[in-house]
Amino acid sequence: MNGHLVAALRGAKSVFVLTGSGISAESGLPTFRGVGGLWRTHRVEELASPEGFARDPILVWTWYNERKAAHERAQPNAGHLALGQLEMAFDDFTLATQNVDSLHLRAGSRKVLELHGSLREARCTNCTARRPLSAAGLPRDEIDHSCGGRWRPDIVWFGESLPHDVWQKAQEAAARADVILVVGTSAVVYPAAALATNYNRAAFVAEINPETTPISNRVACALRGPAAEVLPQIVDSSLRRRG
Ligand code: BV8
């Protein structure tokens, strides 16, 4: 295990974690851009954009209903659980996730910022109404809302801003962290990817990812392995005999 990272965590007061779909890969959920990734078999513009939704809301809900059902079948893995443990060891801990699968919450993490929303609810395009999504998502004959708007997934699509308060908190947490863990993200989607290395020159940044990414040359250490294997090792080594 990387001794520098363990030492940095042992001495840290503030920890920030950024996760992407890679941390859920070992829960059986497909990533976006890897082999078999969702963006390899689907067209992003048609499915994860306001224009795509306006053009074909039934296609978009069909896709999100399938993903919602997959989320329900999935279980948090050892990587999610390890981050839940790490959170309990620090008063100042923030986990910002790009994932909409709720697996961090199901793993017991509480200090979670969902940068791109979640698939727990739908919201109306025209009014402030919200409704919970069932395990199967939204019935496709209920897409229209009585106010004249349409129910849409409560997530952030391409070209849409991140929720203001969530984004604010994420920037502040990244800026004050002593250690930043970047787990399971290709670091190509902004502004989320900026949290890894753009807000804090002093933090010890570690990337946990089997592959290299555009930020790999800017991190202090890279652990080239699956999150469900690497994170428990990091957490065990760092929390043992921590003062
Ligand atoms: C914004 C929705 C501006 C939810 C997602 C040109 C035109 C238009 C926009 C842009 C443009 N250029 C740049 C932009 C901005 C755009 C962007 O960044 N585009 C990129 C693709 C170029 N960003 C936006 O549009 C954002 N909004 O900028 O607003 C604005 C400003 C002011 C006013 C108005 C507007 C909104 C971005 C959010 C988009 N929504 N998804 C959903 O459907 O899920 S993005 C989508 O990508 C997911 O949210 C996902 O989380 C995110 C990032 O992907 P990753 O999680 O990193 O997944 P990926 O497959 O890519 O990588 C997985 C990694 O895991 C790999 O590295 C792999 O090696 C690793 N891995 C695999 N197995 C494991 C593992 N790691 C560890 N363990 C393992 N076992």
Tab-separated table of C-alpha atoms and ligand atoms in Angstrom:
chain	number	residue	atom	x	y	z
A	1	MET	CA	0.000	0.000	0.000
A	2	ASN	CA	1.224	3.528	-0.744
A	3	GLY	CA	2.960	4.683	2.443
A	4	HIS	CA	2.778	8.365	1.492
A	5	LEU	CA	-1.015	8.210	1.148
A	6	VAL	CA	-1.412	6.342	4.439
A	7	ALA	CA	0.812	8.903	6.188
A	8	ALA	CA	-1.118	11.783	4.592
A	9	LEU	CA	-4.439	10.325	5.784
A	10	ARG	CA	-3.073	9.670	9.275
A	11	GLY	CA	-2.078	13.316	9.578
A	12	ALA	CA	-5.135	14.768	7.827
A	13	LYS	CA	-7.769	16.965	9.458
A	14	SER	CA	-9.916	17.364	6.332
A	15	VAL	CA	-10.618	14.766	3.615
A	16	PHE	CA	-12.412	15.223	0.283
A	17	VAL	CA	-13.404	12.358	-2.013
A	18	LEU	CA	-14.618	12.587	-5.631
A	19	THR	CA	-16.184	9.437	-7.093
A	20	GLY	CA	-17.424	8.419	-10.530
A	21	SER	CA	-19.123	5.409	-12.052
A	22	GLY	CA	-15.986	3.250	-11.653
A	23	ILE	CA	-16.643	2.809	-7.933
A	24	SER	CA	-19.970	1.149	-8.795
A	25	ALA	CA	-18.471	-1.135	-11.464
A	26	GLU	CA	-17.904	-3.892	-8.895
A	27	SER	CA	-21.566	-3.599	-7.914
A	28	GLY	CA	-22.359	-4.668	-11.465
A	29	LEU	CA	-23.341	-1.225	-12.799
A	30	PRO	CA	-21.864	-0.290	-16.208
A	31	THR	CA	-19.585	2.734	-16.438
A	32	PHE	CA	-20.097	5.380	-19.136
A	33	ARG	CA	-16.946	5.387	-21.242
A	34	GLY	CA	-15.189	2.120	-20.513
A	35	VAL	CA	-15.561	-1.212	-22.272
A	36	GLY	CA	-19.313	-1.986	-22.407
A	37	GLY	CA	-19.933	1.525	-21.090
A	38	LEU	CA	-23.313	3.149	-21.447
A	39	TRP	CA	-21.954	5.797	-23.830
A	40	ARG	CA	-20.532	2.999	-25.989
A	41	THR	CA	-24.007	1.576	-26.672
A	42	HIS	CA	-26.181	4.665	-26.400
A	43	ARG	CA	-26.061	8.164	-27.880
A	44	VAL	CA	-25.370	10.656	-25.113
A	45	GLU	CA	-27.147	13.565	-26.802
A	46	GLU	CA	-30.346	11.526	-27.184
A	47	LEU	CA	-30.470	10.372	-23.589
A	48	ALA	CA	-28.703	12.722	-21.201
A	49	SER	CA	-29.651	16.190	-22.485
A	50	PRO	CA	-32.719	18.443	-22.257
A	51	GLU	CA	-32.927	18.431	-26.067
A	52	GLY	CA	-32.929	14.628	-26.175
A	53	PHE	CA	-35.655	14.524	-23.530
A	54	ALA	CA	-37.798	17.095	-25.340
A	55	ARG	CA	-37.404	15.118	-28.573
A	56	ASP	CA	-38.258	11.703	-27.152
A	57	PRO	CA	-39.239	11.615	-23.447
A	58	ILE	CA	-40.403	7.990	-23.684
A	59	LEU	CA	-36.988	6.834	-24.986
A	60	VAL	CA	-35.244	8.766	-22.201
A	61	TRP	CA	-37.522	7.386	-19.478
A	62	THR	CA	-37.102	3.865	-20.900
A	63	TRP	CA	-33.350	4.247	-20.452
A	64	TYR	CA	-33.537	5.763	-16.972
A	65	ASN	CA	-36.121	3.190	-15.852
A	66	GLU	CA	-33.688	0.433	-16.880
A	67	ARG	CA	-30.890	2.148	-14.950
A	68	LYS	CA	-33.126	2.681	-11.920
A	69	ALA	CA	-34.027	-1.024	-11.889
A	70	ALA	CA	-30.319	-1.893	-12.140
A	71	HIS	CA	-29.559	0.437	-9.189
A	72	GLU	CA	-32.208	-1.341	-7.118
A	73	ARG	CA	-30.697	-4.751	-7.891
A	74	ALA	CA	-27.148	-3.573	-7.154
A	75	GLN	CA	-25.552	-3.742	-3.709
A	76	PRO	CA	-22.926	-1.344	-2.324
A	77	ASN	CA	-19.480	-2.957	-2.663
A	78	ALA	CA	-16.419	-2.953	-0.392
A	79	GLY	CA	-15.269	0.320	-1.932
A	80	HIS	CA	-18.491	2.126	-0.998
A	81	LEU	CA	-18.375	0.595	2.490
A	82	ALA	CA	-14.742	1.601	3.004
A	83	LEU	CA	-15.595	5.242	2.253
A	84	GLY	CA	-18.446	5.015	4.773
A	85	GLN	CA	-15.884	3.882	7.364
A	86	LEU	CA	-13.430	6.612	6.408
A	87	GLU	CA	-16.124	9.274	6.887
A	88	MET	CA	-16.530	8.230	10.528
A	89	ALA	CA	-12.840	8.762	11.238
A	90	PHE	CA	-12.802	12.469	10.255
A	91	ASP	CA	-14.857	15.392	11.580
A	92	ASP	CA	-14.298	17.211	8.304
A	93	PHE	CA	-15.111	14.722	5.514
A	94	THR	CA	-16.947	15.307	2.229
A	95	LEU	CA	-17.824	12.757	-0.464
A	96	ALA	CA	-18.824	14.348	-3.784
A	97	THR	CA	-20.162	11.822	-6.266
A	98	GLN	CA	-21.021	12.109	-9.952
A	99	ASN	CA	-23.049	8.921	-9.599
A	100	VAL	CA	-26.852	8.906	-9.454
A	101	ASP	CA	-27.129	5.317	-8.128
A	102	SER	CA	-27.502	6.144	-4.376
A	103	LEU	CA	-25.015	3.376	-3.509
A	104	HIS	CA	-22.914	5.657	-1.258
A	105	LEU	CA	-26.014	6.450	0.832
A	106	ARG	CA	-26.978	2.775	0.942
A	107	ALA	CA	-23.414	2.000	2.124
A	108	GLY	CA	-23.929	4.313	5.118
A	109	SER	CA	-22.139	7.439	3.877
A	110	ARG	CA	-23.922	10.550	5.108
A	111	LYS	CA	-21.751	13.496	4.070
A	112	VAL	CA	-22.544	12.962	0.385
A	113	LEU	CA	-22.898	15.671	-2.266
A	114	GLU	CA	-24.702	14.318	-5.347
A	115	LEU	CA	-23.214	16.587	-8.012
A	116	HIS	CA	-25.354	15.180	-10.834
A	117	GLY	CA	-28.493	14.432	-8.809
A	118	SER	CA	-29.994	10.992	-8.241
A	119	LEU	CA	-32.617	8.603	-9.585
A	120	ARG	CA	-34.614	8.618	-6.346
A	121	GLU	CA	-37.074	11.246	-7.568
A	122	ALA	CA	-38.562	12.862	-10.667
A	123	ARG	CA	-39.234	16.605	-10.867
A	124	CYS	CA	-41.592	18.577	-13.097
A	125	THR	CA	-40.148	20.621	-15.981
A	126	ASN	CA	-42.738	23.335	-15.402
A	127	CYS	CA	-43.475	23.595	-11.663
A	128	THR	CA	-41.737	22.686	-8.405
A	129	ALA	CA	-43.556	19.361	-7.964
A	130	ARG	CA	-41.462	16.274	-7.204
A	131	ARG	CA	-42.379	12.589	-6.862
A	132	PRO	CA	-40.453	9.535	-5.689
A	133	LEU	CA	-39.472	6.986	-8.344
A	134	SER	CA	-40.470	3.374	-7.706
A	135	ALA	CA	-37.960	0.542	-8.140
A	136	ALA	CA	-39.076	0.397	-11.781
A	137	GLY	CA	-38.830	4.178	-12.313
A	138	LEU	CA	-41.687	6.192	-13.849
A	139	PRO	CA	-44.627	4.552	-15.674
A	140	ARG	CA	-44.293	5.752	-19.253
A	141	ASP	CA	-47.981	6.646	-19.445
A	142	GLU	CA	-47.491	9.102	-16.554
A	143	ILE	CA	-44.832	11.382	-18.068
A	144	ASP	CA	-47.205	14.356	-18.381
A	145	HIS	CA	-47.826	16.360	-15.208
A	146	SER	CA	-51.268	17.873	-14.542
A	147	CYS	CA	-49.722	21.390	-14.600
A	148	GLY	CA	-48.879	20.950	-18.268
A	149	GLY	CA	-45.224	20.135	-17.676
A	150	ARG	CA	-43.481	16.774	-17.842
A	151	TRP	CA	-41.852	14.625	-15.190
A	152	ARG	CA	-38.091	14.342	-15.767
A	153	PRO	CA	-35.372	12.478	-13.847
A	154	ASP	CA	-33.937	14.603	-10.992
A	155	ILE	CA	-30.450	14.577	-12.481
A	156	VAL	CA	-28.110	17.043	-14.204
A	157	TRP	CA	-27.870	16.612	-17.992
A	158	PHE	CA	-25.176	17.906	-20.313
A	159	GLY	CA	-25.463	21.660	-20.754
A	160	GLU	CA	-27.266	22.010	-17.399
A	161	SER	CA	-25.829	23.631	-14.285
A	162	LEU	CA	-25.105	21.612	-11.187
A	163	PRO	CA	-27.326	22.357	-8.147
A	164	HIS	CA	-25.901	25.651	-6.850
A	165	ASP	CA	-25.636	24.828	-3.145
A	166	VAL	CA	-24.204	21.350	-3.823
A	167	TRP	CA	-21.578	22.806	-6.185
A	168	GLN	CA	-20.684	25.565	-3.711
A	169	LYS	CA	-20.173	23.086	-0.858
A	170	ALA	CA	-18.111	20.763	-3.080
A	171	GLN	CA	-15.738	23.554	-4.118
A	172	GLU	CA	-15.280	24.681	-0.499
A	173	ALA	CA	-14.636	21.134	0.710
A	174	ALA	CA	-12.089	20.450	-2.042
A	175	ALA	CA	-10.341	23.757	-1.327
A	176	ARG	CA	-9.795	23.035	2.408
A	177	ALA	CA	-8.900	19.333	2.168
A	178	ASP	CA	-5.545	17.964	3.310
A	179	VAL	CA	-6.151	14.779	1.298
A	180	ILE	CA	-8.216	14.356	-1.885
A	181	LEU	CA	-9.132	10.863	-3.126
A	182	VAL	CA	-10.268	10.625	-6.770
A	183	VAL	CA	-11.976	7.283	-7.263
A	184	GLY	CA	-13.363	5.656	-10.415
A	185	THR	CA	-13.736	8.670	-12.665
A	186	SER	CA	-12.382	9.332	-16.164
A	187	ALA	CA	-12.099	12.997	-15.124
A	188	VAL	CA	-13.468	14.257	-18.447
A	189	VAL	CA	-16.778	15.737	-17.284
A	190	TYR	CA	-16.621	19.308	-16.001
A	191	PRO	CA	-17.055	21.087	-13.705
A	192	ALA	CA	-16.973	17.950	-11.458
A	193	ALA	CA	-13.513	16.867	-12.640
A	194	ALA	CA	-12.079	20.248	-11.625
A	195	LEU	CA	-12.630	19.313	-7.968
A	196	ALA	CA	-9.776	16.795	-8.186
A	197	THR	CA	-6.899	19.196	-8.798
A	198	ASN	CA	-8.066	22.748	-9.577
A	199	TYR	CA	-9.082	24.079	-6.158
A	200	ASN	CA	-6.224	23.107	-3.879
A	201	ARG	CA	-2.514	23.183	-4.622
A	202	ALA	CA	-1.521	21.966	-1.158
A	203	ALA	CA	-3.632	18.804	-0.840
A	204	PHE	CA	-2.204	15.309	-1.218
A	205	VAL	CA	-4.186	13.983	-4.200
A	206	ALA	CA	-4.463	10.232	-4.832
A	207	GLU	CA	-6.159	8.621	-7.839
A	208	ILE	CA	-7.712	5.165	-7.454
A	209	ASN	CA	-8.373	3.822	-10.922
A	210	PRO	CA	-7.112	0.803	-12.918
A	211	GLU	CA	-6.471	3.174	-15.854
A	212	THR	CA	-4.730	6.510	-16.317
A	213	THR	CA	-6.824	9.631	-16.831
A	214	PRO	CA	-6.161	13.273	-17.885
A	215	ILE	CA	-5.405	14.139	-14.250
A	216	SER	CA	-3.002	11.232	-13.626
A	217	ASN	CA	0.026	13.450	-14.199
A	218	ARG	CA	-1.231	15.933	-11.598
A	219	VAL	CA	-1.754	13.605	-8.636
A	220	ALA	CA	0.710	12.772	-5.852
A	221	CYS	CA	0.048	9.060	-6.188
A	222	ALA	CA	-1.975	6.705	-8.358
A	223	LEU	CA	-3.190	3.324	-7.148
A	224	ARG	CA	-3.837	1.285	-10.292
A	225	GLY	CA	-6.428	-1.168	-9.042
A	226	PRO	CA	-10.160	-1.643	-8.566
A	227	ALA	CA	-11.756	0.529	-5.873
A	228	ALA	CA	-13.367	-2.423	-4.058
A	229	GLU	CA	-9.863	-3.850	-3.506
A	230	VAL	CA	-7.777	-0.702	-3.010
A	231	LEU	CA	-10.070	1.392	-0.791
A	232	PRO	CA	-10.438	-1.183	2.017
A	233	GLN	CA	-6.643	-1.550	2.093
A	234	ILE	CA	-6.129	2.219	2.303
A	235	VAL	CA	-8.753	2.621	5.008
A	236	ASP	CA	-7.462	-0.305	7.098
A	237	SER	CA	-3.844	0.900	6.914
A	238	SER	CA	-4.755	4.532	7.611
A	239	LEU	CA	-7.155	3.944	10.499
A	240	ARG	CA	-4.928	1.440	12.287
A	241	ARG	CA	-3.255	3.165	15.278
A	242	ARG	CA	-4.506	6.545	14.063
A	243	GLY	CA	-4.039	9.080	16.869
B	1	BV8	C1	-22.189	22.284	-17.399
B	1	BV8	C2	-26.169	12.573	-16.089
B	1	BV8	C3	-22.491	24.478	-18.002
B	1	BV8	C4	-26.627	11.661	-15.084
B	1	BV8	C5	-23.972	13.302	-16.643
B	1	BV8	C6	-19.422	21.192	-25.127
B	1	BV8	C7	-20.791	21.323	-25.221
B	1	BV8	C8	-21.632	21.291	-24.104
B	1	BV8	C9	-21.085	21.120	-22.841
B	1	BV8	C10	-19.728	20.979	-22.765
B	1	BV8	C11	-18.884	21.014	-23.862
B	1	BV8	N1	-17.613	20.848	-23.433
B	1	BV8	C12	-17.606	20.701	-22.093
B	1	BV8	C13	-18.894	20.796	-21.677
B	1	BV8	C14	-19.356	20.696	-20.320
B	1	BV8	C15	-19.921	19.297	-20.092
B	1	BV8	C16	-18.788	18.295	-20.167
B	1	BV8	O1	-17.971	18.241	-19.284
B	1	BV8	N2	-18.740	17.507	-21.264
B	1	BV8	C17	-17.640	16.576	-21.430
B	1	BV8	C18	-18.179	15.193	-21.772
B	1	BV8	C19	-16.730	17.120	-22.536
B	1	BV8	N3	-20.451	19.362	-18.764
B	1	BV8	C20	-21.714	19.717	-18.591
B	1	BV8	O2	-22.515	19.892	-19.486
B	1	BV8	C21	-22.103	19.942	-17.147
B	1	BV8	N4	-22.787	21.174	-17.028
B	1	BV8	O3	-21.060	22.371	-17.767
B	1	BV8	O4	-23.011	23.322	-17.341
B	1	BV8	C22	-23.358	25.569	-17.648
B	1	BV8	C23	-22.790	26.604	-16.930
B	1	BV8	C24	-23.589	27.659	-16.641
B	1	BV8	C25	-24.917	27.673	-17.049
B	1	BV8	C26	-25.455	26.617	-17.760
B	1	BV8	C27	-24.679	25.543	-18.064
B	1	BV8	C28	-23.049	18.841	-16.675
B	1	BV8	C29	-22.309	17.560	-16.613
B	1	BV8	C30	-23.221	16.477	-16.038
B	1	BV8	C31	-23.656	15.617	-17.159
B	1	BV8	N5	-24.419	14.507	-16.640
B	1	BV8	N6	-24.769	12.304	-16.394
B	1	BV8	C32	-26.587	10.265	-15.623
B	1	BV8	O5	-27.205	10.011	-16.668
B	1	BV8	O6	-25.915	9.463	-14.968
B	1	BV8	S1	-22.351	12.998	-17.025
B	1	BV8	C33	-21.896	11.390	-16.790
B	1	BV8	O7	-20.456	11.415	-16.825
B	1	BV8	C34	-22.246	10.801	-15.436
B	1	BV8	O8	-22.796	11.717	-14.520
B	1	BV8	C35	-20.892	10.350	-14.919
B	1	BV8	O9	-20.854	10.267	-13.570
B	1	BV8	C36	-20.045	11.415	-15.478
B	1	BV8	C37	-18.573	11.203	-15.427
B	1	BV8	O10	-18.290	9.922	-15.917
B	1	BV8	P1	-17.499	8.925	-14.910
B	1	BV8	O11	-18.309	8.801	-13.668
B	1	BV8	O12	-16.103	9.393	-14.767
B	1	BV8	O13	-17.581	7.548	-15.674
B	1	BV8	P2	-16.642	7.073	-16.891
B	1	BV8	O14	-17.268	5.856	-17.481
B	1	BV8	O15	-16.351	8.230	-17.783
B	1	BV8	O16	-15.267	6.649	-16.174
B	1	BV8	C38	-15.245	5.542	-15.288
B	1	BV8	C39	-13.837	5.460	-14.733
B	1	BV8	O17	-13.815	4.430	-13.751
B	1	BV8	C40	-12.801	5.112	-15.774
B	1	BV8	O18	-11.666	5.961	-15.617
B	1	BV8	C41	-12.399	3.667	-15.422
B	1	BV8	O19	-11.032	3.407	-15.682
B	1	BV8	C42	-12.656	3.642	-13.952
B	1	BV8	N7	-12.978	2.315	-13.399
B	1	BV8	C43	-13.555	1.253	-14.019
B	1	BV8	N8	-13.681	0.225	-13.135
B	1	BV8	C44	-13.186	0.669	-11.943
B	1	BV8	C45	-12.741	1.989	-12.102
B	1	BV8	N9	-12.198	2.703	-11.100
B	1	BV8	C46	-12.068	2.093	-9.904
B	1	BV8	N10	-12.490	0.827	-9.664
B	1	BV8	C47	-13.041	0.091	-10.656
B	1	BV8	N11	-13.434	-1.175	-10.416
